[in-house]
PDB file of C-alpha atoms in Angstrom:
ATOM      1  CA  MET A   1      11.937 -29.168  -7.225  1.00 52.00           C
ATOM      2  CA  SER A   2      14.294 -31.341  -9.260  1.00 59.00           C
ATOM      3  CA  SER A   3      16.154 -30.091 -12.333  1.00 69.00           C
ATOM      4  CA  ARG A   4      13.879 -32.119 -14.669  1.00 77.00           C
ATOM      5  CA  GLU A   5      10.681 -30.371 -13.648  1.00 79.00           C
ATOM      6  CA  PRO A   6       9.770 -27.304 -15.826  1.00 72.00           C
ATOM      7  CA  TYR A   7       9.864 -23.972 -14.156  1.00 73.00           C
ATOM      8  CA  LEU A   8       6.958 -22.722 -16.162  1.00 76.00           C
ATOM      9  CA  SER A   9       4.316 -24.824 -17.793  1.00 79.00           C
ATOM     10  CA  ILE A  10       1.261 -23.821 -20.037  1.00 80.00           C
ATOM     11  CA  VAL A  11      -1.786 -25.535 -18.428  1.00 84.00           C
ATOM     12  CA  ARG A  12      -4.397 -24.603 -21.092  1.00 85.00           C
ATOM     13  CA  GLY A  13      -4.235 -23.485 -24.623  1.00 86.00           C
ATOM     14  CA  ASP A  14      -1.556 -23.855 -27.340  1.00 88.00           C
ATOM     15  CA  ALA A  15       1.201 -21.197 -26.823  1.00 87.00           C
ATOM     16  CA  THR A  16       3.801 -20.829 -29.458  1.00 89.00           C
ATOM     17  CA  PRO A  17       7.476 -20.568 -28.515  1.00 88.00           C
ATOM     18  CA  GLU A  18       7.344 -16.887 -29.328  1.00 92.00           C
ATOM     19  CA  GLU A  19       4.419 -16.443 -26.968  1.00 90.00           C
ATOM     20  CA  THR A  20       6.061 -18.310 -24.185  1.00 88.00           C
ATOM     21  CA  ALA A  21       9.246 -16.244 -24.637  1.00 90.00           C
ATOM     22  CA  ALA A  22       7.211 -13.086 -24.498  1.00 92.00           C
ATOM     23  CA  LEU A  23       5.619 -14.178 -21.269  1.00 90.00           C
ATOM     24  CA  VAL A  24       9.003 -15.065 -19.726  1.00 89.00           C
ATOM     25  CA  ALA A  25      10.486 -11.815 -20.778  1.00 92.00           C
ATOM     26  CA  ALA A  26       7.585  -9.854 -19.325  1.00 92.00           C
ATOM     27  CA  LEU A  27       7.815 -11.738 -16.033  1.00 90.00           C
ATOM     28  CA  ALA A  28      11.575 -11.298 -15.828  1.00 90.00           C
ATOM     29  CA  ALA A  29      11.243  -7.519 -16.489  1.00 92.00           C
ATOM     30  CA  ARG A  30       8.700  -7.128 -13.736  1.00 91.00           C
ATOM     31  CA  ALA A  31      10.887  -9.079 -11.256  1.00 89.00           C
ATOM     32  CA  ALA A  32      13.846  -6.908 -12.208  1.00 90.00           C
ATOM     33  CA  ALA A  33      11.895  -3.711 -11.722  1.00 88.00           C
ATOM     34  CA  ARG A  34      10.620  -4.851  -8.352  1.00 84.00           C
ATOM     35  CA  ALA A  35      14.150  -5.748  -7.201  1.00 82.00           C
ATOM     36  CA  ALA A  36      15.524  -2.335  -8.331  1.00 81.00           C
ATOM     37  CA  ARG A  37      12.771  -0.445  -6.658  1.00 81.00           C
ATOM     38  CA  PRO A  38      13.903   0.908  -3.214  1.00 81.00           C
ATOM     39  CA  ALA A  39      12.005  -0.633  -0.231  1.00 78.00           C
ATOM     40  CA  ALA A  40       9.109   1.568   0.891  1.00 77.00           C
ATOM     41  CA  PRO A  41       9.604   3.245   4.205  1.00 80.00           C
ATOM     42  CA  GLU A  42       7.862   1.712   7.223  1.00 80.00           C
ATOM     43  CA  THR A  43       4.760   3.850   8.112  1.00 79.00           C
ATOM     44  CA  LYS A  44       3.053   3.853  11.360  1.00 77.00           C
ATOM     45  CA  PRO A  45      -0.658   3.056  11.575  1.00 74.00           C
ATOM     46  CA  GLY A  46      -2.984   5.961  11.278  1.00 74.00           C
ATOM     47  CA  ASN A  47      -4.689   7.524  14.301  1.00 74.00           C
ATOM     48  CA  TRP A  48      -8.078   6.376  13.246  1.00 73.00           C
ATOM     49  CA  ARG A  49      -7.627   3.077  15.196  1.00 75.00           C
ATOM     50  CA  ASN A  50      -6.824   4.895  18.414  1.00 77.00           C
ATOM     51  CA  PRO A  51      -9.867   4.813  20.636  1.00 79.00           C
ATOM     52  CA  ALA A  52      -8.639   8.018  22.424  1.00 76.00           C
ATOM     53  CA  HIS A  53      -8.800   9.863  19.128  1.00 71.00           C
ATOM     54  CA  ARG A  54     -12.684   9.534  19.219  1.00 71.00           C
ATOM     55  CA  LEU A  55     -12.914  11.232  22.578  1.00 76.00           C
ATOM     56  CA  ARG A  56     -14.132  14.803  22.518  1.00 71.00           C
ATOM     57  CA  VAL A  57     -11.818  17.390  23.884  1.00 70.00           C
ATOM     58  CA  GLY A  58     -12.994  20.564  25.647  1.00 69.00           C
ATOM     59  CA  LEU A  59     -13.598  23.643  23.618  1.00 66.00           C
ATOM     60  CA  PRO A  60     -11.451  26.708  24.368  1.00 68.00           C
ATOM     61  CA  HIS A  61     -12.881  29.631  26.409  1.00 75.00           C
ATOM     62  CA  GLY A  62     -12.416  33.267  26.316  1.00 79.00           C
ATOM     63  CA  GLN A  63     -11.602  35.845  23.685  1.00 82.00           C
ATOM     64  CA  GLY A  64     -10.805  34.431  20.361  1.00 75.00           C
ATOM     65  CA  ALA A  65     -12.060  30.923  21.530  1.00 76.00           C
ATOM     66  CA  TRP A  66     -13.911  30.478  18.299  1.00 76.00           C
ATOM     67  CA  ARG A  67     -10.551  30.697  16.419  1.00 76.00           C
ATOM     68  CA  GLY A  68      -9.101  27.966  18.560  1.00 68.00           C
ATOM     69  CA  ALA A  69     -12.119  25.717  18.273  1.00 67.00           C
ATOM     70  CA  PHE A  70     -12.198  25.874  14.458  1.00 73.00           C
ATOM     71  CA  PHE A  71      -8.543  26.415  13.622  1.00 71.00           C
ATOM     72  CA  PRO A  72      -6.486  24.343  16.060  1.00 65.00           C
ATOM     73  CA  GLY A  73      -2.705  25.139  16.132  1.00 63.00           C
ATOM     74  CA  ARG A  74      -3.088  28.788  15.262  1.00 57.00           C
TER      75      ARG A  74
END
């Protein structure tokens, strides 16, 4: 892009200089807010894509087995 090409051009309509200035100010504020926002932490994909997650595991046996079947981790 050369220095003579406009950075922003109105393609359709007849914008006044005030409207153009308001648009530029809104775009600049949005870009500044995005730059100031901290980067989102990288997350690992969910387990729903793991085919092993769909395999059925055996149910617990013995006394209190119903508790282990319905409330795992207790």
